[in-house]
CSV table of C-alpha atoms and ligand atoms in Angstrom, one decimal:
chain,number,residue,atom,x,y,z
A,1,UNK,CA,-0.1,0.1,0.4
A,2,UNK,CA,3.0,2.6,0.7
A,3,UNK,CA,6.5,2.0,0.0
A,4,UNK,CA,8.1,1.6,3.2
A,5,UNK,CA,11.0,3.0,0.9
A,6,UNK,CA,9.1,7.7,1.7
A,7,UNK,CA,8.6,6.7,5.6
A,8,UNK,CA,11.4,8.3,7.9
A,9,UNK,CA,9.6,7.7,10.6
A,10,UNK,CA,6.0,6.4,12.2
A,11,UNK,CA,5.3,8.2,14.6
A,12,UNK,CA,1.3,7.5,16.2
A,13,UNK,CA,0.7,4.0,14.7
A,14,UNK,CA,-2.6,3.1,13.8
A,15,UNK,CA,-3.6,1.0,17.3
A,16,UNK,CA,-2.4,4.2,19.0
A,17,UNK,CA,-4.5,7.4,16.8
A,18,UNK,CA,-7.6,4.6,17.3
A,19,UNK,CA,-7.3,4.0,21.2
A,20,UNK,CA,-6.9,7.9,21.1
A,21,UNK,CA,-9.6,9.1,19.4
A,22,UNK,CA,-11.8,6.5,21.4
A,23,UNK,CA,-10.2,8.7,24.9
A,24,UNK,CA,-11.2,11.6,23.2
A,25,UNK,CA,-15.0,10.3,22.0
A,26,UNK,CA,-15.6,9.2,25.7
A,27,UNK,CA,-13.8,12.7,26.6
A,28,UNK,CA,-16.4,14.8,24.6
A,29,UNK,CA,-19.7,12.2,25.2
A,30,UNK,CA,-19.1,13.1,29.1
A,31,UNK,CA,-18.5,17.0,28.4
A,32,UNK,CA,-21.6,17.4,26.9
A,33,UNK,CA,-24.2,15.5,27.8
A,34,UNK,CA,-27.5,16.4,27.6
A,35,UNK,CA,-25.7,19.0,24.8
A,36,UNK,CA,-26.3,18.5,21.1
A,37,UNK,CA,-22.9,19.3,19.1
A,38,UNK,CA,-22.4,20.5,16.3
A,39,UNK,CA,-19.3,19.6,15.0
A,40,UNK,CA,-17.1,21.9,12.3
A,41,UNK,CA,-15.0,19.3,10.4
A,42,UNK,CA,-12.4,22.0,9.0
A,43,UNK,CA,-11.3,20.9,5.9
A,44,UNK,CA,-10.4,17.9,3.8
A,45,UNK,CA,-7.3,16.9,6.2
A,46,UNK,CA,-9.9,16.8,9.5
A,47,UNK,CA,-13.1,14.6,7.4
A,48,UNK,CA,-10.6,11.2,8.4
A,49,UNK,CA,-9.8,11.9,12.9
A,50,UNK,CA,-14.5,13.3,12.3
A,51,UNK,CA,-15.3,10.4,10.8
A,52,UNK,CA,-13.6,8.3,13.2
A,53,UNK,CA,-15.0,10.7,16.2
A,54,UNK,CA,-18.1,11.2,15.3
A,55,UNK,CA,-18.9,7.3,16.1
A,56,UNK,CA,-17.3,7.2,19.8
A,57,UNK,CA,-19.5,10.6,20.7
A,58,UNK,CA,-22.5,8.7,21.6
A,59,UNK,CA,-24.5,12.6,22.6
A,60,UNK,CA,-26.4,13.8,19.7
A,61,UNK,CA,-24.6,15.7,16.8
A,62,UNK,CA,-24.8,17.7,13.5
A,63,UNK,CA,-21.5,17.4,11.2
A,64,UNK,CA,-20.7,20.9,8.3
A,65,UNK,CA,-17.8,21.3,6.8
A,66,UNK,CA,-15.5,24.1,5.8
A,67,UNK,CA,-12.6,24.8,3.6
A,68,UNK,CA,-10.3,27.5,4.1
A,69,UNK,CA,-6.6,28.1,2.2
A,70,UNK,CA,-3.6,26.7,3.8
A,71,UNK,CA,-0.3,26.0,3.2
A,72,UNK,CA,-1.2,25.0,-0.3
A,73,UNK,CA,1.6,22.8,-2.0
A,74,UNK,CA,4.4,23.8,-0.1
A,75,UNK,CA,4.8,22.1,3.5
A,76,UNK,CA,4.7,26.6,5.0
A,77,UNK,CA,2.1,28.7,6.4
A,78,UNK,CA,1.4,31.5,3.9
A,79,UNK,CA,-0.6,33.1,7.4
A,80,UNK,CA,-2.9,33.6,4.7
A,81,UNK,CA,-6.9,32.4,5.8
A,82,UNK,CA,-9.9,32.5,2.9
A,83,UNK,CA,-12.9,30.9,3.0
A,84,UNK,CA,-13.0,28.5,0.0
A,85,UNK,CA,-16.5,26.9,1.4
A,86,UNK,CA,-18.3,27.9,4.7
A,87,UNK,CA,-20.4,26.5,6.7
A,88,UNK,CA,-24.5,25.5,5.2
A,89,UNK,CA,-25.7,26.0,8.1
A,90,UNK,CA,-26.2,28.3,10.7
A,91,UNK,CA,-24.5,28.3,15.1
A,92,UNK,CA,-25.9,30.2,16.5
A,93,UNK,CA,-26.9,28.9,20.2
A,94,UNK,CA,-25.3,25.2,19.2
A,95,UNK,CA,-23.0,24.5,20.5
A,96,UNK,CA,-20.2,24.7,18.4
A,97,UNK,CA,-16.2,22.0,18.6
A,98,UNK,CA,-14.7,22.5,15.7
A,99,UNK,CA,-12.8,19.4,14.7
A,100,UNK,CA,-8.8,20.0,13.7
A,101,UNK,CA,-6.8,17.2,12.1
A,102,UNK,CA,-3.6,20.5,13.7
A,103,UNK,CA,-2.4,22.9,14.7
A,104,UNK,CA,0.7,23.9,14.2
A,105,UNK,CA,1.5,28.2,13.5
A,106,UNK,CA,-2.4,28.6,15.6
A,107,UNK,CA,-2.9,31.0,12.7
A,108,UNK,CA,-5.9,29.1,11.3
A,109,UNK,CA,-7.2,27.6,14.0
A,110,UNK,CA,-7.2,32.0,16.1
A,111,UNK,CA,-9.4,33.1,12.8
A,112,UNK,CA,-11.6,30.8,12.8
A,113,UNK,CA,-12.1,31.5,16.4
A,114,UNK,CA,-12.4,34.8,15.8
A,115,UNK,CA,-15.1,34.3,12.7
A,116,UNK,CA,-17.0,31.7,14.2
A,117,UNK,CA,-17.7,33.8,17.8
A,118,UNK,CA,-18.9,36.4,15.5
A,119,UNK,CA,-22.1,34.6,15.0
A,120,UNK,CA,-23.0,34.3,18.6
A,121,UNK,CA,-22.8,30.6,19.7
A,122,UNK,CA,-23.6,29.0,22.5
A,123,UNK,CA,-20.4,28.0,23.5
A,124,UNK,CA,-17.5,26.5,21.7
A,125,UNK,CA,-14.4,24.7,21.8
A,126,UNK,CA,-11.7,23.0,19.3
A,127,UNK,CA,-10.3,19.3,18.9
A,128,UNK,CA,-6.5,18.7,17.2
A,129,UNK,CA,-5.5,15.6,16.6
A,130,UNK,CA,-1.8,17.3,16.3
A,131,UNK,CA,-0.5,19.5,18.5
A,132,UNK,CA,3.0,21.2,17.3
A,133,UNK,CA,3.0,23.0,20.3
A,134,UNK,CA,6.8,25.1,20.2
A,135,UNK,CA,5.3,26.3,16.4
A,136,UNK,CA,2.7,28.3,18.5
A,137,UNK,CA,2.8,32.1,16.6
A,138,UNK,CA,-0.8,33.0,18.9
A,139,UNK,CA,-2.2,31.3,21.2
A,140,UNK,CA,-5.1,29.2,20.6
A,141,UNK,CA,-7.0,27.4,23.2
A,142,UNK,CA,-6.7,23.7,22.2
A,143,UNK,CA,-9.5,21.4,23.6
A,144,UNK,CA,-9.3,18.7,23.0
A,145,UNK,CA,-5.9,17.3,22.0
A,146,UNK,CA,-5.2,13.8,20.9
A,147,UNK,CA,-1.2,14.5,20.6
A,148,UNK,CA,1.4,16.5,21.0
A,149,UNK,CA,3.7,16.3,18.1
A,150,UNK,CA,7.5,18.1,17.7
A,151,UNK,CA,8.4,20.1,14.8
A,152,UNK,CA,8.0,17.5,11.8
A,153,UNK,CA,5.9,18.0,8.9
A,154,UNK,CA,3.9,14.8,9.2
A,155,UNK,CA,1.5,12.3,6.7
A,156,UNK,CA,-1.6,10.6,7.0
A,157,UNK,CA,-4.4,9.6,8.5
A,158,UNK,CA,-5.7,13.2,7.1
A,159,UNK,CA,-3.0,14.8,6.9
A,160,UNK,CA,-2.1,14.9,3.3
A,161,UNK,CA,1.6,16.2,0.9
A,162,UNK,CA,0.8,17.4,-2.4
A,163,UNK,CA,-2.3,15.6,-1.4
A,164,UNK,CA,-1.4,12.5,-1.6
A,165,UNK,CA,-1.2,10.2,2.5
A,166,UNK,CA,-4.7,11.3,3.8
A,167,UNK,CA,-6.0,7.8,3.0
A,168,UNK,CA,-2.9,6.0,5.4
A,169,UNK,CA,-3.9,4.5,8.3
A,170,UNK,CA,-1.3,5.7,10.6
A,171,UNK,CA,1.3,9.4,11.3
A,172,UNK,CA,4.0,9.3,9.5
A,173,UNK,CA,7.8,12.0,8.4
A,174,UNK,CA,8.0,11.5,5.0
A,175,UNK,CA,11.8,11.7,3.9
A,176,UNK,CA,13.0,14.7,3.2
A,177,UNK,CA,13.6,13.7,-0.2
A,178,UNK,CA,10.1,13.0,-1.6
A,179,UNK,CA,9.2,16.7,0.2
A,180,UNK,CA,12.2,19.1,-1.5
A,181,UNK,CA,12.6,17.4,-4.6
B,1,5GP,P1,-1.7,26.3,11.3
B,1,5GP,O1,-2.8,27.6,10.8
B,1,5GP,O2,-1.9,25.8,13.1
B,1,5GP,O3,-0.1,26.7,11.1
B,1,5GP,O4,-1.9,25.0,11.1
B,1,5GP,C1,-2.6,24.6,10.7
B,1,5GP,C2,-2.9,23.4,9.2
B,1,5GP,O5,-1.5,23.3,8.7
B,1,5GP,C3,-3.4,22.5,9.5
B,1,5GP,O6,-4.7,22.5,9.1
B,1,5GP,C4,-2.5,21.8,8.2
B,1,5GP,O7,-3.8,21.7,6.8
B,1,5GP,C5,-2.0,22.1,8.0
B,1,5GP,N1,0.2,21.9,8.6
B,1,5GP,C6,0.3,22.0,10.2
B,1,5GP,N2,1.7,21.1,10.0
B,1,5GP,C7,1.3,20.2,9.4
B,1,5GP,C8,1.8,19.4,8.9
B,1,5GP,O8,3.1,18.7,9.9
B,1,5GP,N3,0.9,18.1,7.6
B,1,5GP,C9,0.4,18.0,7.2
B,1,5GP,N4,0.4,17.3,6.7
B,1,5GP,N5,-0.2,19.8,7.6
B,1,5GP,C10,0.6,20.5,8.6
């Protein structure tokens, strides 16, 4: 399935992801008991994580997606955040949970939080599978965090490089020859 020679290092194996996603689902179910969650998946990276996470959440929920501009074909943040696809529904008075694949500089999440807060949700929390704290430029709240990872460019389980590797069920570091050409 995946050419072994492209893998520098497997950072998080499939079974660990599954276990952690289940724990996050349990924690979220507990915290939102008696409520209905409006989950917002940030495309495309969070789609796979959200699909798995949602099945471990035991309170009623709805799912909507947003697409924003991200790194494009490069692995460096441009700092420019643009909405490519907005939500289909109104979030006013709803318990909103933003689901992200990874928080890196924090620019994207900071922008999303400010933009969504202005739409007056009842509550607004964030869930990220991965968190690269060392890279933070802006302080942003990550209420539910799957894993803290070092400053390495990772792919797999929804995260891509040039659109590839989202389907790989574990998180790994690509060999630099495949990133730098
Ligand atoms: P931030 O705005 O926090 O710097 O970046 C958030 C976005 O950058 C993520 O949603 C993701 O699309 C991208 N990103 C940041 N770090 C990585 C990484 O290590 N691998 C991949 N594939 N994307 C990343």
